Amino acid sequence: MTSSDWLDIRGWSESIIGWSMDTTHDLLPNSIQNDFAQIQPALESFFLATVMCTVVFAIMMLTLMVVPYIERKFIGRLMDRIGATTSLRSLWIGEGSATAGDWWNKLPMGMGTPIGFVNAKLNQSFGNDHPHETISRVNNRGYHGIWFLLPGFFQALADFLKFATKEHIVPKKADKLVFEIAPIIIIATTIMVYAFIPFGPHIWAANPDLSLIFMMAIFGVAPLGVFFAGWASNNKYTLIGGMRSAAQLTAYEIPLLITVLSIAVISGSFNILEIVDFQIETSNTWNIFILPLGAVLFLVTMIAEVERIPFDMPEAEAELVEGWWTEYGGIRWGLMFATEMMRAYAACILFAMFFLGGWEFPFQDFLSSLPILGGVFEIIFTIIPGLVWVLLKAWLLFAFFVWIRASLHRIRTDQILEFGWLYLLPLSLVNLVIATFLRLEVWTDSGWPIWAAPVLTIIALFFFVVYAIDEDEEALSQSRRPYSTQTLSKAYPGTQEK
């Protein structure tokens, strides 16, 4: 797959820069050509790195616009804001220009009049063609929107421009230096993560041998900026949000790093490109089938790392107004909100890299080997670059994030810490042991045995279920649960100690 991907942006850039440097060398006077030749490799590396950083940043920013679009549209359906009513209405009047006609008027003896009345009210209240100008129309929140292709797609850009024009106010008693530096730490480290994330076999900005370690180290810096922002605001709500963020970071960063270590063990490399190539070229099996427990652990810990529901206690609106960023506004609030989206987007891309084969289409080798349709699939895989498959996997996984947001409630702080320390940490160690055993005892040069995936899935589920239900009820009744704030007995009026 790596050699057949025609979208070789890095190769094209390297050729153009090399030609430009050679041309510049030939145009220079003979007296300085030797000096230029000595620095030419360094200049070529510098310009190539600059071009690829620009390309990766442009791809990230342009494709990032799809993420809030998915969030708005999908959450509107899942949370049933207008979806059920619109779908019910479409059963008899259609959507937009599609309509079933005024069939109720054809019923005898005026039997369809009540249906027509109800339809008119529904169309007026929830339709997309009524003349009333509402905030939903202005903000393009409707079912169809204004742009015919992707309605509401540019709403995120419009919201960002609106934030850019708002006033920025620093609290009077805030630590102004840390208050201003904290957003820079959060935003800069989040953008730096994308330097180590490949969007394709030839689309990456930096590829050191230990790119996995560099990337995870930078990924873990942003929550520290969250704590600094909460502390520097000199606000009780922001301080509590920052402390919650620090506690959550401590509880979930360790299982995340151990899970990532198991990926490196099973792939035999700390390089992200080599991890993807191991799944595509070497083992011909995605890691999600070899380490299903690791995939679940990585997904859960990443959701906690990016502080999305149900792990959004640092920004619990009902309790902390807006959490650690309550005192921020204007362009800084908009940038940090975009950073939250970027971190979630990076988590989705990393899951695609570590467990879903990166830029490989599902069952690509099998589809290409089919007797009749194999040639057709081979042409499709040749035409469509690997970048497309990476983005599609990331977007689908982000839709799963939105589904989790709509399905689960926010977890209490003590439950978050208990789940991280008592469940995820031991399970991540079990996953590391499984990965080590597989790499040393099961893996062969011919690939994984056919029994490996189903057997390992059953073993992983067994460990998860047994560990989850292994609680001593009698012991729990005699002592307070760790990290719990609840009392053992209910408090009734008049029973308080004096």
PDB file of C-alpha atoms in Angstrom, residues 312-491:
ATOM      1  CA  ASP A 312     -16.194  15.957  31.259  1.00  0.00           C
ATOM      2  CA  MET A 313     -16.185  16.677  34.989  1.00  0.00           C
ATOM      3  CA  PRO A 314     -13.585  19.490  34.647  1.00  0.00           C
ATOM      4  CA  GLU A 315     -16.146  21.446  32.603  1.00  0.00           C
ATOM      5  CA  ALA A 316     -19.377  20.327  34.250  1.00  0.00           C
ATOM      6  CA  GLU A 317     -21.759  23.130  33.291  1.00  0.00           C
ATOM      7  CA  ALA A 318     -24.404  22.311  35.890  1.00  0.00           C
ATOM      8  CA  GLU A 319     -21.895  22.523  38.740  1.00  0.00           C
ATOM      9  CA  LEU A 320     -19.006  24.727  37.597  1.00  0.00           C
ATOM     10  CA  VAL A 321     -20.639  27.164  35.147  1.00  0.00           C
ATOM     11  CA  GLU A 322     -18.104  26.368  32.393  1.00  0.00           C
ATOM     12  CA  GLY A 323     -15.403  24.659  34.425  1.00  0.00           C
ATOM     13  CA  TRP A 324     -11.784  25.699  34.143  1.00  0.00           C
ATOM     14  CA  TRP A 325     -12.405  28.114  31.259  1.00  0.00           C
ATOM     15  CA  THR A 326     -15.241  30.063  32.910  1.00  0.00           C
ATOM     16  CA  GLU A 327     -13.228  33.310  32.952  1.00  0.00           C
ATOM     17  CA  TYR A 328     -12.054  33.053  29.342  1.00  0.00           C
ATOM     18  CA  GLY A 329     -13.911  34.729  26.515  1.00  0.00           C
ATOM     19  CA  GLY A 330     -13.555  36.026  22.996  1.00  0.00           C
ATOM     20  CA  ILE A 331     -10.877  34.648  20.727  1.00  0.00           C
ATOM     21  CA  ARG A 332      -9.177  32.715  23.552  1.00  0.00           C
ATOM     22  CA  TRP A 333     -12.369  30.844  24.364  1.00  0.00           C
ATOM     23  CA  GLY A 334     -12.902  30.124  20.673  1.00  0.00           C
ATOM     24  CA  LEU A 335      -9.344  28.850  20.219  1.00  0.00           C
ATOM     25  CA  MET A 336      -9.564  26.605  23.274  1.00  0.00           C
ATOM     26  CA  PHE A 337     -12.885  25.226  22.074  1.00  0.00           C
ATOM     27  CA  ALA A 338     -11.248  24.517  18.707  1.00  0.00           C
ATOM     28  CA  THR A 339      -8.372  22.899  20.605  1.00  0.00           C
ATOM     29  CA  GLU A 340     -10.826  20.581  22.326  1.00  0.00           C
ATOM     30  CA  MET A 341     -12.085  19.526  18.907  1.00  0.00           C
ATOM     31  CA  MET A 342      -8.508  19.103  17.652  1.00  0.00           C
ATOM     32  CA  ARG A 343      -7.621  16.836  20.561  1.00  0.00           C
ATOM     33  CA  ALA A 344     -10.697  14.677  19.973  1.00  0.00           C
ATOM     34  CA  TYR A 345      -9.886  14.587  16.244  1.00  0.00           C
ATOM     35  CA  ALA A 346      -6.289  13.571  16.989  1.00  0.00           C
ATOM     36  CA  ALA A 347      -7.552  10.793  19.270  1.00  0.00           C
ATOM     37  CA  CYS A 348      -9.730   9.447  16.442  1.00  0.00           C
ATOM     38  CA  ILE A 349      -6.850   9.537  13.945  1.00  0.00           C
ATOM     39  CA  LEU A 350      -4.524   7.799  16.397  1.00  0.00           C
ATOM     40  CA  PHE A 351      -7.072   5.037  16.987  1.00  0.00           C
ATOM     41  CA  ALA A 352      -7.262   4.559  13.217  1.00  0.00           C
ATOM     42  CA  MET A 353      -3.461   4.356  13.067  1.00  0.00           C
ATOM     43  CA  PHE A 354      -2.968   2.006  16.003  1.00  0.00           C
ATOM     44  CA  PHE A 355      -5.914  -0.370  15.577  1.00  0.00           C
ATOM     45  CA  LEU A 356      -7.616   0.121  12.179  1.00  0.00           C
ATOM     46  CA  GLY A 357      -4.718  -0.250   9.780  1.00  0.00           C
ATOM     47  CA  GLY A 358      -4.195   3.446   9.102  1.00  0.00           C
ATOM     48  CA  TRP A 359      -4.651   4.127   5.402  1.00  0.00           C
ATOM     49  CA  GLU A 360      -5.705   0.573   4.427  1.00  0.00           C
ATOM     50  CA  PHE A 361      -9.278  -0.116   3.338  1.00  0.00           C
ATOM     51  CA  PRO A 362     -11.046  -2.849   5.371  1.00  0.00           C
ATOM     52  CA  PHE A 363     -10.417  -6.326   3.911  1.00  0.00           C
ATOM     53  CA  GLN A 364      -8.460  -4.777   1.060  1.00  0.00           C
ATOM     54  CA  ASP A 365      -6.404  -7.877   0.272  1.00  0.00           C
ATOM     55  CA  PHE A 366      -9.489 -10.110   0.330  1.00  0.00           C
ATOM     56  CA  LEU A 367     -11.497  -7.807  -1.945  1.00  0.00           C
ATOM     57  CA  SER A 368      -8.596  -7.471  -4.375  1.00  0.00           C
ATOM     58  CA  SER A 369      -8.302 -11.272  -4.639  1.00  0.00           C
ATOM     59  CA  LEU A 370     -11.938 -11.896  -5.622  1.00  0.00           C
ATOM     60  CA  PRO A 371     -12.216 -13.764  -8.962  1.00  0.00           C
ATOM     61  CA  ILE A 372     -14.429 -11.315 -10.871  1.00  0.00           C
ATOM     62  CA  LEU A 373     -14.624  -8.076  -8.880  1.00  0.00           C
ATOM     63  CA  GLY A 374     -11.029  -8.156  -7.665  1.00  0.00           C
ATOM     64  CA  GLY A 375      -9.777  -6.093 -10.596  1.00  0.00           C
ATOM     65  CA  VAL A 376     -12.469  -3.467 -10.042  1.00  0.00           C
ATOM     66  CA  PHE A 377     -11.603  -3.161  -6.365  1.00  0.00           C
ATOM     67  CA  GLU A 378      -7.918  -2.950  -7.225  1.00  0.00           C
ATOM     68  CA  ILE A 379      -8.602   0.010  -9.521  1.00  0.00           C
ATOM     69  CA  ILE A 380     -10.673   1.694  -6.805  1.00  0.00           C
ATOM     70  CA  PHE A 381      -7.922   1.208  -4.221  1.00  0.00           C
ATOM     71  CA  THR A 382      -5.365   2.594  -6.664  1.00  0.00           C
ATOM     72  CA  ILE A 383      -7.396   5.703  -7.510  1.00  0.00           C
ATOM     73  CA  ILE A 384      -8.438   6.601  -3.951  1.00  0.00           C
ATOM     74  CA  PRO A 385      -5.405   7.699  -1.880  1.00  0.00           C
ATOM     75  CA  GLY A 386      -4.773   6.496   1.644  1.00  0.00           C
ATOM     76  CA  LEU A 387      -5.561   9.956   3.019  1.00  0.00           C
ATOM     77  CA  VAL A 388      -9.245   9.388   2.229  1.00  0.00           C
ATOM     78  CA  TRP A 389      -9.412   6.154   4.235  1.00  0.00           C
ATOM     79  CA  VAL A 390      -7.666   7.775   7.211  1.00  0.00           C
ATOM     80  CA  LEU A 391     -10.144  10.657   7.257  1.00  0.00           C
ATOM     81  CA  LEU A 392     -13.181   8.406   6.841  1.00  0.00           C
ATOM     82  CA  LYS A 393     -12.098   6.180   9.726  1.00  0.00           C
ATOM     83  CA  ALA A 394     -11.445   9.207  11.937  1.00  0.00           C
ATOM     84  CA  TRP A 395     -14.804  10.804  11.101  1.00  0.00           C
ATOM     85  CA  LEU A 396     -16.707   7.584  11.742  1.00  0.00           C
ATOM     86  CA  LEU A 397     -14.946   7.179  15.064  1.00  0.00           C
ATOM     87  CA  PHE A 398     -15.801  10.761  16.000  1.00  0.00           C
ATOM     88  CA  ALA A 399     -19.435   9.961  15.205  1.00  0.00           C
ATOM     89  CA  PHE A 400     -19.054   7.183  17.777  1.00  0.00           C
ATOM     90  CA  PHE A 401     -17.791   9.818  20.239  1.00  0.00           C
ATOM     91  CA  VAL A 402     -20.950  11.827  19.581  1.00  0.00           C
ATOM     92  CA  TRP A 403     -23.056   8.709  20.091  1.00  0.00           C
ATOM     93  CA  ILE A 404     -21.368   8.181  23.469  1.00  0.00           C
ATOM     94  CA  ARG A 405     -22.112  11.804  24.353  1.00  0.00           C
ATOM     95  CA  ALA A 406     -25.799  11.364  23.559  1.00  0.00           C
ATOM     96  CA  SER A 407     -26.096   7.993  25.302  1.00  0.00           C
ATOM     97  CA  LEU A 408     -24.234   8.306  28.605  1.00  0.00           C
ATOM     98  CA  HIS A 409     -24.598  10.650  31.523  1.00  0.00           C
ATOM     99  CA  ARG A 410     -21.782  12.522  33.207  1.00  0.00           C
ATOM    100  CA  ILE A 411     -19.892  10.419  35.753  1.00  0.00           C
ATOM    101  CA  ARG A 412     -19.202  11.612  39.280  1.00  0.00           C
ATOM    102  CA  THR A 413     -15.646  12.553  40.161  1.00  0.00           C
ATOM    103  CA  ASP A 414     -15.190   9.674  42.620  1.00  0.00           C
ATOM    104  CA  GLN A 415     -16.559   7.216  40.055  1.00  0.00           C
ATOM    105  CA  ILE A 416     -14.155   8.517  37.414  1.00  0.00           C
ATOM    106  CA  LEU A 417     -11.143   8.066  39.703  1.00  0.00           C
ATOM    107  CA  GLU A 418     -12.318   4.666  40.927  1.00  0.00           C
ATOM    108  CA  PHE A 419     -12.882   3.442  37.379  1.00  0.00           C
ATOM    109  CA  GLY A 420      -9.439   4.615  36.298  1.00  0.00           C
ATOM    110  CA  TRP A 421      -7.398   3.287  39.208  1.00  0.00           C
ATOM    111  CA  LEU A 422      -9.301   0.111  40.094  1.00  0.00           C
ATOM    112  CA  TYR A 423     -10.297  -1.107  36.630  1.00  0.00           C
ATOM    113  CA  LEU A 424      -8.413   0.483  33.745  1.00  0.00           C
ATOM    114  CA  LEU A 425      -4.950   0.350  35.320  1.00  0.00           C
ATOM    115  CA  PRO A 426      -5.011  -3.422  36.110  1.00  0.00           C
ATOM    116  CA  LEU A 427      -6.641  -4.193  32.765  1.00  0.00           C
ATOM    117  CA  SER A 428      -3.968  -2.199  30.938  1.00  0.00           C
ATOM    118  CA  LEU A 429      -1.306  -4.312  32.675  1.00  0.00           C
ATOM    119  CA  VAL A 430      -3.165  -7.468  31.625  1.00  0.00           C
ATOM    120  CA  ASN A 431      -3.246  -6.145  28.075  1.00  0.00           C
ATOM    121  CA  LEU A 432       0.512  -5.500  28.180  1.00  0.00           C
ATOM    122  CA  VAL A 433       1.146  -9.068  29.370  1.00  0.00           C
ATOM    123  CA  ILE A 434      -1.028 -10.417  26.536  1.00  0.00           C
ATOM    124  CA  ALA A 435       0.839  -8.290  23.976  1.00  0.00           C
ATOM    125  CA  THR A 436       4.222  -9.452  25.287  1.00  0.00           C
ATOM    126  CA  PHE A 437       3.171 -13.107  25.201  1.00  0.00           C
ATOM    127  CA  LEU A 438       1.841 -12.757  21.668  1.00  0.00           C
ATOM    128  CA  ARG A 439       4.979 -11.094  20.377  1.00  0.00           C
ATOM    129  CA  LEU A 440       7.379 -13.554  21.997  1.00  0.00           C
ATOM    130  CA  GLU A 441       5.489 -16.854  21.788  1.00  0.00           C
ATOM    131  CA  VAL A 442       2.748 -16.665  19.137  1.00  0.00           C
ATOM    132  CA  TRP A 443       4.075 -14.364  16.431  1.00  0.00           C
ATOM    133  CA  THR A 444       5.868 -16.001  13.516  1.00  0.00           C
ATOM    134  CA  ASP A 445       7.296 -14.654  10.283  1.00  0.00           C
ATOM    135  CA  SER A 446       4.279 -16.069   8.436  1.00  0.00           C
ATOM    136  CA  GLY A 447       1.845 -13.965  10.473  1.00  0.00           C
ATOM    137  CA  TRP A 448      -0.689 -14.610  13.188  1.00  0.00           C
ATOM    138  CA  PRO A 449      -2.364 -18.028  13.545  1.00  0.00           C
ATOM    139  CA  ILE A 450      -5.984 -18.090  12.447  1.00  0.00           C
ATOM    140  CA  TRP A 451      -7.134 -18.869  15.990  1.00  0.00           C
ATOM    141  CA  ALA A 452      -5.381 -15.882  17.554  1.00  0.00           C
ATOM    142  CA  ALA A 453      -8.060 -13.219  17.046  1.00  0.00           C
ATOM    143  CA  PRO A 454     -11.159 -15.084  18.351  1.00  0.00           C
ATOM    144  CA  VAL A 455      -9.318 -16.730  21.243  1.00  0.00           C
ATOM    145  CA  LEU A 456      -7.744 -13.476  22.372  1.00  0.00           C
ATOM    146  CA  THR A 457     -11.059 -11.680  22.135  1.00  0.00           C
ATOM    147  CA  ILE A 458     -12.667 -14.276  24.412  1.00  0.00           C
ATOM    148  CA  ILE A 459      -9.765 -14.067  26.877  1.00  0.00           C
ATOM    149  CA  ALA A 460      -9.948 -10.273  26.966  1.00  0.00           C
ATOM    150  CA  LEU A 461     -13.698 -10.287  27.554  1.00  0.00           C
ATOM    151  CA  PHE A 462     -13.278 -12.913  30.264  1.00  0.00           C
ATOM    152  CA  PHE A 463     -10.732 -10.788  32.143  1.00  0.00           C
ATOM    153  CA  PHE A 464     -12.893  -7.699  31.787  1.00  0.00           C
ATOM    154  CA  VAL A 465     -16.118  -9.341  33.001  1.00  0.00           C
ATOM    155  CA  VAL A 466     -14.510 -11.268  35.859  1.00  0.00           C
ATOM    156  CA  TYR A 467     -12.643  -8.236  37.118  1.00  0.00           C
ATOM    157  CA  ALA A 468     -15.704  -6.013  36.805  1.00  0.00           C
ATOM    158  CA  ILE A 469     -17.949  -8.265  38.917  1.00  0.00           C
ATOM    159  CA  ASP A 470     -15.305  -9.324  41.436  1.00  0.00           C
ATOM    160  CA  GLU A 471     -16.489  -7.317  44.434  1.00  0.00           C
ATOM    161  CA  ASP A 472     -16.843  -8.470  48.006  1.00  0.00           C
ATOM    162  CA  GLU A 473     -20.223  -7.093  49.054  1.00  0.00           C
ATOM    163  CA  GLU A 474     -19.595  -7.849  52.728  1.00  0.00           C
ATOM    164  CA  ALA A 475     -16.287  -6.004  52.695  1.00  0.00           C
ATOM    165  CA  LEU A 476     -17.867  -3.065  50.932  1.00  0.00           C
ATOM    166  CA  SER A 477     -20.588  -2.864  53.552  1.00  0.00           C
ATOM    167  CA  GLN A 478     -17.970  -2.611  56.308  1.00  0.00           C
ATOM    168  CA  SER A 479     -15.864   0.142  54.772  1.00  0.00           C
ATOM    169  CA  ARG A 480     -16.165   3.228  52.661  1.00  0.00           C
ATOM    170  CA  ARG A 481     -15.429   2.780  48.960  1.00  0.00           C
ATOM    171  CA  PRO A 482     -12.220   4.429  47.705  1.00  0.00           C
ATOM    172  CA  TYR A 483     -12.590   7.977  46.368  1.00  0.00           C
ATOM    173  CA  SER A 484     -16.281   7.929  47.322  1.00  0.00           C
ATOM    174  CA  THR A 485     -18.036  10.912  48.856  1.00  0.00           C
ATOM    175  CA  GLN A 486     -21.228   9.084  49.763  1.00  0.00           C
ATOM    176  CA  THR A 487     -22.155   8.166  53.335  1.00  0.00           C
ATOM    177  CA  LEU A 488     -22.838   4.631  54.501  1.00  0.00           C
ATOM    178  CA  SER A 489     -26.140   5.587  56.080  1.00  0.00           C
ATOM    179  CA  LYS A 490     -28.767   7.992  54.883  1.00  0.00           C
ATOM    180  CA  ALA A 491     -28.952  11.365  56.568  1.00  0.00           C
TER     181      ALA A 491
END
